[in-house]
XYZ file of C-alpha atoms in Angstrom:
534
model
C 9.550 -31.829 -4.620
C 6.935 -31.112 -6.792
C 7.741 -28.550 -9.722
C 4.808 -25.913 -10.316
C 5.516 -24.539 -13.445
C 2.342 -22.918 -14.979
C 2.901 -20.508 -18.276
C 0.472 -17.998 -19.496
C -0.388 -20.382 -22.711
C -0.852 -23.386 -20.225
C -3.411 -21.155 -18.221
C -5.414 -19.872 -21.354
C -5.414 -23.404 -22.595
C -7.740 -24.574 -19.621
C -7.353 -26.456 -16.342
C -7.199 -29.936 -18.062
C -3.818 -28.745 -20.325
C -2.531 -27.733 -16.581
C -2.946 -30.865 -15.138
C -1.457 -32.709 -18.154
C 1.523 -30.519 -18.469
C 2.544 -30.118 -15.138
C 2.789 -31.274 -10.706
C 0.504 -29.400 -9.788
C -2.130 -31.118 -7.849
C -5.948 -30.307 -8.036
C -7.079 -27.740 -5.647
C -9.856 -29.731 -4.606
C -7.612 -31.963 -2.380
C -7.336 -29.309 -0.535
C -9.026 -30.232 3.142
C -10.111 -28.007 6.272
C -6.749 -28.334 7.760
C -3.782 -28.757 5.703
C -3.381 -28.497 2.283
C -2.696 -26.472 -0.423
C -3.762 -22.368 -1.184
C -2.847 -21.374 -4.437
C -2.762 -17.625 -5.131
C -2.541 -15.385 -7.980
C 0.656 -12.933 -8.077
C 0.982 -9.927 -10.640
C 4.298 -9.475 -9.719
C 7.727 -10.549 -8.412
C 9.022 -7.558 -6.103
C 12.477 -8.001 -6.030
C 13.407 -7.069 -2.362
C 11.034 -8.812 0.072
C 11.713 -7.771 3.331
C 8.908 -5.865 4.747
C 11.028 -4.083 7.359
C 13.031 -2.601 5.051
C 10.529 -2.218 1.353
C 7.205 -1.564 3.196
C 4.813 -1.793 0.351
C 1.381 -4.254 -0.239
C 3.764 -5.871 -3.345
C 5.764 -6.934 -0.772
C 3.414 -7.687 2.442
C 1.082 -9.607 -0.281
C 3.873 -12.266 -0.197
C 6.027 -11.768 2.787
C 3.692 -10.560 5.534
C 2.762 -14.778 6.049
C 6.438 -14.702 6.928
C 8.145 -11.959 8.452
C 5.548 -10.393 11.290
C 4.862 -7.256 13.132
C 4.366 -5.701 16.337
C 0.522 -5.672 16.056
C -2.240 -5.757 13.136
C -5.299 -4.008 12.650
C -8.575 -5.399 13.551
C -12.097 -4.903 12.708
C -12.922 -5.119 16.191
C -9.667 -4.691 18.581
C -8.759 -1.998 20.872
C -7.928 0.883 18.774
C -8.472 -0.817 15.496
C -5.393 -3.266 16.842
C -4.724 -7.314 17.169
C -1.425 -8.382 18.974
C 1.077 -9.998 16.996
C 4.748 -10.273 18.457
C 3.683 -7.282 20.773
C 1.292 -8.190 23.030
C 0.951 -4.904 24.818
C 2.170 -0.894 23.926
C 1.443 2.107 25.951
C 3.122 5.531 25.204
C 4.455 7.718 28.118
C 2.188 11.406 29.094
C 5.366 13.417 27.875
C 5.639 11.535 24.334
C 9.441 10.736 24.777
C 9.147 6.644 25.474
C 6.490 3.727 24.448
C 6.641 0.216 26.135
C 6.109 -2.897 23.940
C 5.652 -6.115 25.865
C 6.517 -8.812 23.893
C 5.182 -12.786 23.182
C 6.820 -15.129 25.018
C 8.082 -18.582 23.319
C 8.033 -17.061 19.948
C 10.602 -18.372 17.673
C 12.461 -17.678 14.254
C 12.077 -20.060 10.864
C 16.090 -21.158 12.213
C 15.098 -22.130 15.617
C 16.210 -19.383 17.335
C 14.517 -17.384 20.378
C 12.665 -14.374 19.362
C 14.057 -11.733 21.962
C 13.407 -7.698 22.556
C 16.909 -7.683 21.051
C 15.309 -7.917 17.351
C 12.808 -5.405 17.987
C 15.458 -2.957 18.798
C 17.988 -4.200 16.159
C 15.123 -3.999 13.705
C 14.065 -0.658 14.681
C 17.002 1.480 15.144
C 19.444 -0.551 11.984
C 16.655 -1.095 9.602
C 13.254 1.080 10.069
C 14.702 4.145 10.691
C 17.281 4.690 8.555
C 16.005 1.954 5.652
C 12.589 1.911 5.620
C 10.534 3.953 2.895
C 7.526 4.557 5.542
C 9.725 4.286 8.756
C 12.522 7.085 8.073
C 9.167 9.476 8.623
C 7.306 7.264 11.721
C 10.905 6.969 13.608
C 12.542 9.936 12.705
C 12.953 11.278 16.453
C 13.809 7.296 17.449
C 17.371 7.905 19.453
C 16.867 4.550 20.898
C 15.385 1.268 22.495
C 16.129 -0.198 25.845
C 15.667 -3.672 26.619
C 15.812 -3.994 30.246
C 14.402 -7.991 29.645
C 14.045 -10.203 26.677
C 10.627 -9.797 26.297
C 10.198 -5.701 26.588
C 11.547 -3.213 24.139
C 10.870 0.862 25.497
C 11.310 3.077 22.227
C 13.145 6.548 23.554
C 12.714 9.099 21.439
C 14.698 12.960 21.052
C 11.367 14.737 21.073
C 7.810 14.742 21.929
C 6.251 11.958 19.555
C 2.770 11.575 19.311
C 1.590 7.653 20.463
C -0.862 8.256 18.253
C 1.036 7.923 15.403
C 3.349 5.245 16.421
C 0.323 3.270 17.403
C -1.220 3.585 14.381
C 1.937 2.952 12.032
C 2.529 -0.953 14.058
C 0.919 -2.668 11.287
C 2.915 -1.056 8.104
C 5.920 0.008 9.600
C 7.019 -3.016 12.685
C 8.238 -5.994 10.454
C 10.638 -7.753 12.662
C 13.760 -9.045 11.345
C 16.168 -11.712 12.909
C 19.071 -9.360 14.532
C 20.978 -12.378 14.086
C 20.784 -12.837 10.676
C 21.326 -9.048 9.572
C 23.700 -8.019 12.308
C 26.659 -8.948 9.968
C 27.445 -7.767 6.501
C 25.695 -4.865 4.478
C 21.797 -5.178 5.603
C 20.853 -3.498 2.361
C 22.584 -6.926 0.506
C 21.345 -9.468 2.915
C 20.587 -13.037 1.579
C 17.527 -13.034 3.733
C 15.963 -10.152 1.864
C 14.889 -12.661 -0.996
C 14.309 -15.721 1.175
C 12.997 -13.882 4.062
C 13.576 -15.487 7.898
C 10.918 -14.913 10.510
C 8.372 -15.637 12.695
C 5.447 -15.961 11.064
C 2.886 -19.010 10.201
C 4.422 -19.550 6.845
C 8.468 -20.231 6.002
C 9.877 -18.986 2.941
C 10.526 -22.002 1.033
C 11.238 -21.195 -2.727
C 11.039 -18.811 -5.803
C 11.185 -19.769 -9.061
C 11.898 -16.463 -11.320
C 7.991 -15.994 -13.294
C 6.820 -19.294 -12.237
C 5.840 -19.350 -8.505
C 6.923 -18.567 -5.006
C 6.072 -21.017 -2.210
C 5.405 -20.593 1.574
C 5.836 -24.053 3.760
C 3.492 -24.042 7.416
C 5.913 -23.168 10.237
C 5.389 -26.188 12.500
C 6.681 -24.177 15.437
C 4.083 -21.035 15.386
C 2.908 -19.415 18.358
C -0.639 -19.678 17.643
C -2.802 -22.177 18.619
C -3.608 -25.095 16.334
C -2.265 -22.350 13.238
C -1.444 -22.082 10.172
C -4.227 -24.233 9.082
C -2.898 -24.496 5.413
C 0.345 -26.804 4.712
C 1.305 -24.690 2.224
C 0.808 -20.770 -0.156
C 1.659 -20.978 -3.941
C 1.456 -18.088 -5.362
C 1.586 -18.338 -9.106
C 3.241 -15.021 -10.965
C 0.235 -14.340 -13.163
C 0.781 -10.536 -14.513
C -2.009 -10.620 -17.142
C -5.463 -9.795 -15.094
C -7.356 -12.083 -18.296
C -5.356 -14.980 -17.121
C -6.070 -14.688 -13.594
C -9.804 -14.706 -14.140
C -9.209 -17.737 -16.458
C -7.575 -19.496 -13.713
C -10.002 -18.864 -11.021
C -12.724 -20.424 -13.630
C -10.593 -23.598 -14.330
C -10.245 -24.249 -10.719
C -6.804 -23.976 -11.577
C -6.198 -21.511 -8.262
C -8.082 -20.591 -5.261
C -7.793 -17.185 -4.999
C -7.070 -13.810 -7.015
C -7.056 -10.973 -4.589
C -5.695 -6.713 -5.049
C -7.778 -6.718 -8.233
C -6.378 -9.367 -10.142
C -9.849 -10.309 -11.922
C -10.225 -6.985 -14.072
C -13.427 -5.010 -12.829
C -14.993 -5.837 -15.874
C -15.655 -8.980 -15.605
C -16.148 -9.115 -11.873
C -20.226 -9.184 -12.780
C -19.770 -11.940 -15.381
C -17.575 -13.712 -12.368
C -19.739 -13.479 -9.590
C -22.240 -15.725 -11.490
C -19.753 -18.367 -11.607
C -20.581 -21.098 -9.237
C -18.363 -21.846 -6.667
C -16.796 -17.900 -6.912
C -17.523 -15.514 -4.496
C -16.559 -11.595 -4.708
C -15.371 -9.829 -1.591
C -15.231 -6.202 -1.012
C -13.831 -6.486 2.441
C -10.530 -6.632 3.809
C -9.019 -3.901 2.047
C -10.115 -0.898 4.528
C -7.107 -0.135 6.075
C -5.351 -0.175 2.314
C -7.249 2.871 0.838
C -5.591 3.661 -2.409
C -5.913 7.468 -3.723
C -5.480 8.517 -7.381
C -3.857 11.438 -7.165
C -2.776 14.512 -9.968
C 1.085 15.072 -9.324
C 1.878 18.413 -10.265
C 5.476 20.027 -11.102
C 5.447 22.889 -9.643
C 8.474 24.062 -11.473
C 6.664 24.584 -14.658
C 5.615 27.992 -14.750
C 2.056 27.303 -15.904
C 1.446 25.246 -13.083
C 3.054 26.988 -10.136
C -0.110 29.454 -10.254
C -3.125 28.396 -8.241
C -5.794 29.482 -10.663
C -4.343 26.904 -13.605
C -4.192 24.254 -10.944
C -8.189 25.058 -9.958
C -8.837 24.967 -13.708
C -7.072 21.414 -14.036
C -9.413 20.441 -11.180
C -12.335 21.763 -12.516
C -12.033 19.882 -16.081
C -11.850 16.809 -14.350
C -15.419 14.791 -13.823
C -14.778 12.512 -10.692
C -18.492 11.104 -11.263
C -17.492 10.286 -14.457
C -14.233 8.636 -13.792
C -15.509 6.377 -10.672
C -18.424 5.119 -13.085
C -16.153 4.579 -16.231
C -12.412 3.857 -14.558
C -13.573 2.093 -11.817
C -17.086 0.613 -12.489
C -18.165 2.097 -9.377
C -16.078 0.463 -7.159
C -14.463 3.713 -6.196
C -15.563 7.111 -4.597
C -15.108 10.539 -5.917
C -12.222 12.131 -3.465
C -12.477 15.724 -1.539
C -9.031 15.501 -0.184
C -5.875 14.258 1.118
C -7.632 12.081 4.064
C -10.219 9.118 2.514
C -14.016 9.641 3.522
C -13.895 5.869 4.968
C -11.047 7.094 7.360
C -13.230 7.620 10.758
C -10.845 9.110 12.899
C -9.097 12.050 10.897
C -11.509 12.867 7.763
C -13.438 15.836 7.243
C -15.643 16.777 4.692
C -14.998 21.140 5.594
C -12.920 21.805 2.148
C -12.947 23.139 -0.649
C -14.598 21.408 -3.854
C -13.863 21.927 -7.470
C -17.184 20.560 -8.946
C -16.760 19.298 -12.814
C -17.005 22.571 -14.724
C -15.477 23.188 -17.860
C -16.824 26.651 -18.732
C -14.901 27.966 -15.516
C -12.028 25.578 -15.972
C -11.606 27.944 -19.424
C -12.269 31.299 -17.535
C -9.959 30.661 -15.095
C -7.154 29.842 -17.534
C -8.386 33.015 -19.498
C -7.935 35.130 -16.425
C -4.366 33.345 -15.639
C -3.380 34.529 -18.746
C -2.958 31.840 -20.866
C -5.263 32.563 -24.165
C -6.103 29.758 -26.771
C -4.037 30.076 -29.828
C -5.069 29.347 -33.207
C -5.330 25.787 -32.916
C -6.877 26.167 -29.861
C -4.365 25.329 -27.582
C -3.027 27.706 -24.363
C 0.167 25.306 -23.560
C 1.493 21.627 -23.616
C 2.460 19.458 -20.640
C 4.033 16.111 -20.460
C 1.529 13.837 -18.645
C 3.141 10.396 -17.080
C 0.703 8.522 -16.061
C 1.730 5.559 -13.046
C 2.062 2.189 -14.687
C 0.956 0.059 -11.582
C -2.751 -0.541 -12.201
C -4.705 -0.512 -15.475
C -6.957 2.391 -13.590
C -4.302 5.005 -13.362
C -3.283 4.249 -17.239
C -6.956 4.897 -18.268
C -7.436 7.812 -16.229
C -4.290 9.045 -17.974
C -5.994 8.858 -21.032
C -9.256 10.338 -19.730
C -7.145 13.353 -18.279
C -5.327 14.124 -21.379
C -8.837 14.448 -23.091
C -10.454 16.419 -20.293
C -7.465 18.657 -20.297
C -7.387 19.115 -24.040
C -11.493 20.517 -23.418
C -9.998 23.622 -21.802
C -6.738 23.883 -24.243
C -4.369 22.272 -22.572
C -2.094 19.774 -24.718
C -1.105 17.121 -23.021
C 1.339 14.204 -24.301
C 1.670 11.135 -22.867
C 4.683 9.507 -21.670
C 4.343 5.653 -21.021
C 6.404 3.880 -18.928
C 7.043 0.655 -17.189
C 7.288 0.790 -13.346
C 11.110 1.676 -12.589
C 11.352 4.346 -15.463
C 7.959 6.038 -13.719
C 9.621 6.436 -10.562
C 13.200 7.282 -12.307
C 11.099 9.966 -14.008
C 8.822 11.758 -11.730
C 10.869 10.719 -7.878
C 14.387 11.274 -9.125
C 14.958 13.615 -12.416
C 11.446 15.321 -11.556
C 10.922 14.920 -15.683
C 7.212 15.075 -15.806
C 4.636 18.110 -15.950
C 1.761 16.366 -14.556
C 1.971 12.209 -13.209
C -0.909 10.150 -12.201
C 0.231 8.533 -9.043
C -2.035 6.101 -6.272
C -0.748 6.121 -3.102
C -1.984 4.660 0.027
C -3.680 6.267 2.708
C -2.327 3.644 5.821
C -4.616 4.903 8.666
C -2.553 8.332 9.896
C -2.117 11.435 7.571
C 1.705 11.218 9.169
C 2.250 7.687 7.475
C 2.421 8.169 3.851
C 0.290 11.350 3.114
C 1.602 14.407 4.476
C 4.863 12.998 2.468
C 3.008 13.982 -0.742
C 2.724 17.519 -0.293
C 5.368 18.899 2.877
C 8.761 20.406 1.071
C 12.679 19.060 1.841
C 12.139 15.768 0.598
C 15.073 14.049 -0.664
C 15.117 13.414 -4.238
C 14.357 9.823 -5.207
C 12.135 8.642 -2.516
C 8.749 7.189 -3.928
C 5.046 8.583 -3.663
C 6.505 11.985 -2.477
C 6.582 15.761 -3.038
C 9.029 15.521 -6.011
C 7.150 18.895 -7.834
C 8.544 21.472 -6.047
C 5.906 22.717 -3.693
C 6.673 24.461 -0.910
C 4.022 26.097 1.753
C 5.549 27.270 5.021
C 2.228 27.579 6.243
C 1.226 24.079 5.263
C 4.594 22.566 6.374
C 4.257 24.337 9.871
C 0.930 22.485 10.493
C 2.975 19.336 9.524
C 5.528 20.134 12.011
C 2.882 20.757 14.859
C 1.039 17.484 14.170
C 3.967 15.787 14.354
C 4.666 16.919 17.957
C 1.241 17.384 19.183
C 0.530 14.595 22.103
C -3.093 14.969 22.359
C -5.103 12.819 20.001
C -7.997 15.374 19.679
C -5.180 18.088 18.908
C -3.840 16.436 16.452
C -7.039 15.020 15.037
C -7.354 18.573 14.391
C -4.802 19.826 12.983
C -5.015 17.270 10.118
C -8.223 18.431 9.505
C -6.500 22.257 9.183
C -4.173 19.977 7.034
C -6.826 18.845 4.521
C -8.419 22.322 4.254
C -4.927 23.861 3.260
C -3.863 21.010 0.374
C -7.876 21.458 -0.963
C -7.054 25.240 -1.153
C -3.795 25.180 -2.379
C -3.895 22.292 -4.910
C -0.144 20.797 -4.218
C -1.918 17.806 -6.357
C -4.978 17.031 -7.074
C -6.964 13.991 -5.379
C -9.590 12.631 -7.767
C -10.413 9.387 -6.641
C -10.380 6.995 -3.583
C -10.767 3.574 -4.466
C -9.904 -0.378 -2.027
C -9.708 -3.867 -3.685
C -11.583 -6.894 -4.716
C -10.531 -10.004 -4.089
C -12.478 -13.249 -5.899
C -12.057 -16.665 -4.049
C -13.494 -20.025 -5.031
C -16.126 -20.305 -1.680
C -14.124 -23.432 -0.134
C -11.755 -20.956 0.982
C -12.394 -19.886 4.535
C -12.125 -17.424 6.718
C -11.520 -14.392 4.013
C -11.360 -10.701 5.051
C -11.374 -10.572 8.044
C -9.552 -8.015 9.404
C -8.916 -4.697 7.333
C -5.517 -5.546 5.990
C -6.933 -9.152 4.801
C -4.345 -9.394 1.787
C -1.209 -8.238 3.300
C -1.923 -9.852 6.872
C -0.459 -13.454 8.191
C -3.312 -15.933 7.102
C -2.751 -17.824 9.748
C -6.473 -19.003 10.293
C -7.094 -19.240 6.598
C -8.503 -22.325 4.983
C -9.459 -24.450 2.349
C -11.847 -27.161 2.636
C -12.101 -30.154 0.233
């Protein structure tokens, strides 16, 4: 067994160092069918079960492994591409939905894939486990399997199909009932060498070196995986990434990895290509979290002055590079089916920014400050840590002090999800194709303290809540449609948060790899067809 063991210092030092200092075998060998993919990772998630931790950290990795219900498609029914589903339809009175399921599927251990798991999967481990499923499957009471191959979801109350439809991709990560039926799911052996169905086995990790996927010569799909084999090689500094890609040292850098900065010097590389697609159905927002506990900030007309101080233009052309848009609301302008543009706007104004602050009551002092706030800005990406540092100037042009507090990813979430010790956060969570999925978690009230990318501040609006509520029971599409437009004209009045910026992913590939983005969750989909030709 070869051993890839690649340091940062070996990476900076070029791709002939590599070669001399270690296994790993030229990507050129690669061919059309078979071979070798090697990937760049800025991280090592440390549970990576998608059923259970449904995040892109996670998918990035295990979503070649461990598969769901359906994926979404650039040109499917309903945005849709069967996976181990191979039809759904919801019942008129909301209170079932029947999954037919591939036959002759089986798991990494040999094992028949079987309705069983769905159910197992659904009612032990998305409902009650799952960051994005304890919302999606909160009315799940249960799942029938009158054969092996269907699966009929029962719920307690009216759920829209809608919804559930739209949620397959993120939230239907099947796990093997007969691996997690015994023992404490939550400590599972299989949740860091994940079992499944997918093209790619889990074969290895080696702790900041590399994780590496092995083809599943037993896969459902025709003639697929075309690869042999995924490295992914932990490379948490963007510079090296970039490095790599140049050496020919890895194939592909995708979520980013290759610092928007030097994406122009990059494209002019030959044999690099940058690619804007794949990311649609991964909108990330950047979003002002606001502690509504703080006095200051629990009245609207500081929270309009905090939006007004803020130049979007400026921050998608400096922060981003322009590979962002300026945001209106809770819902992303590239979302088709539930956006509206009908809010209200707080246009970059720092002369009203001060009035309104002035008319909340909170003069400038001597020193020319009206009141300090801690300011945590989210750790994740190098965007939100700029824009921290853009925000704490723009809010110190209307008097506001604000200190930063820097911290590394588990301390950010300890801080702002759990002890609620933060003023103002800068947070970027998704938008996954439904408002119901992971946005209207942001801003509705009786959250539990401690869950992630959720209303932590305080906030509570019955009125805004109630249209929650309705959505989540409405049946009709076009109802509901509506009402999450209501939904985006309340938060934009309100100001739970502020959204600032929308912004997707870059990927940069060396051009023999093949068939890239193509489907909207490229990244975090099963690469099945993928390939690298020599």
């Amino acid at each position: 067994m070869p051993q890839f063991i690649v340091s940062r210092r070996t990476l900076m030092a070029g791709s002939a160092a590599l070669l001399a200092s270690t296994a790993l075998p030229s990507i050129g060998r690669a061919q059309t069918r078979g071979g070798r993919l090697v990937v760049a990772a800025d991280s090592e998630p440390p549970n990576l079960n998608p059923a259970m931790v449904a995040s892109n950290g996670v998918f990035f990795i295990s979503s070649k492994v461990v598969e769901p219900l359906a994926e979404a498609s650039y040109d499917g029914k309903d945005g849709l591409a069967p996976r181990l589903a191979v039809s759904w339809e919801g019942a008129a009175d909301g209170l079932s939905a029947t999954f037919k399921l591939r036959e002759g599927v089986k798991w990494h251990d040999g094992k028949p894939f079987t309705a069983a798991d769905v159910a197992f999967s659904a009612l032990q481990v998305w409902k009650p486990l799952q960051n994005l499923g304890r919302t999606i499957f909160k009315d799940l009471i249960a799942v029938d399997t009158p054969d092996e191959l269907t699966a009929v979801f029962k719920f307690g109350k009216p759920t829209p199909f809608q919804l559930i439809r739209n949620a397959l991709p993120v939230v239907t990560s099947v796990v093997p009932k007969h691996i997690y039926e015994t023992g404490k799911i939550a400590d599972n052996a299989a949740n860091t060498a994940p079992v499944g169905t997918g093209p790619f086995k889990f074969a290895e990790h080696k702790a900041g070196q590399y994780y590496r996927l092995t083809k599943n010569e037993d896969y459902w799909g025709d003639n697929q995986p075309l690869l042999d084999e995924i490295v992914y090689q932990v490379l948490p500094d963007r510079a090296a990434a970039a490095s790599a890609l140049e050496a020919e040292e890895i194939h592909l850098a995708a979520f980013s990895a290759v610092p928007l900065a030097d994406l122009d010097r990059i494209s002019k590389v030959p044999g690099l290509q940058v690619i804007t697609k794949g990311y649609e159905g991964l909108t990330y927002q950047l979003v002002v979290e606001i502690n509504h506990r703080r006095k200051e900030l629990a009245d609207l007309k500081v929270r309009q002055a905090i939006a007004h101080a803020i130049d979007k233009d400026f921050v998608v052309r400096t922060v981003f590079l322009g590979y962002a848009a300026a945001a209106t609301g809770p819902v992303p302008k590239n979302d088709p089916q539930f956006y509206t543009p009908d809010v209200e706007t707080y246009p970059f104004d720092v002369a009203k920014a001060n009035a309104l602050l002035d008319e909340a009551g909170y003069a400038k002092g001597a020193d020319g400050k009206r009141f300090s706030l801690k300011l945590l800005p989210a750790p994740y990406f190098n965007e939100t840590k700029q824009f921290g540092d853009y925000l704490r100037q723009a809010l110190a042009a209307i008097g506001i002090d604000a200190q930063l507090v820097n911290n590394d990813s588990a301390a950010h979430q300890k801080a702002v999800y759990t002890e609620h010790a933060f003023d103002l956060a800068v947070g970027p969570p998704v938008f996954r194709g439904d408002p119901a999925i992971s946005t209207t978690i942001l801003v509705q009230s009786g959250i539990p303290d401690g869950v992630p990318f959720s209303n932590q501040g305080g906030y509570k609006n019955e009125e805004l809540d109630g249209i929650i509520e309705k959505a989540s029971e409405t049946l009709d599409a076009n109802a509901r449609t509506e009402l999450y437009k209501e939904f985006q004209k309340k938060v934009a009045a309100d100001l739970p948060l502020i959204n600032v910026a929308e912004w997707s992913f870059i990927s940069v590939a060396r051009d023999s790899v093949k068939n890239i983005a193509n489907n909207p969750r490229w990244a975090v989909s099963n690469w099945a067809d993928t390939a690298v030709e020599g």
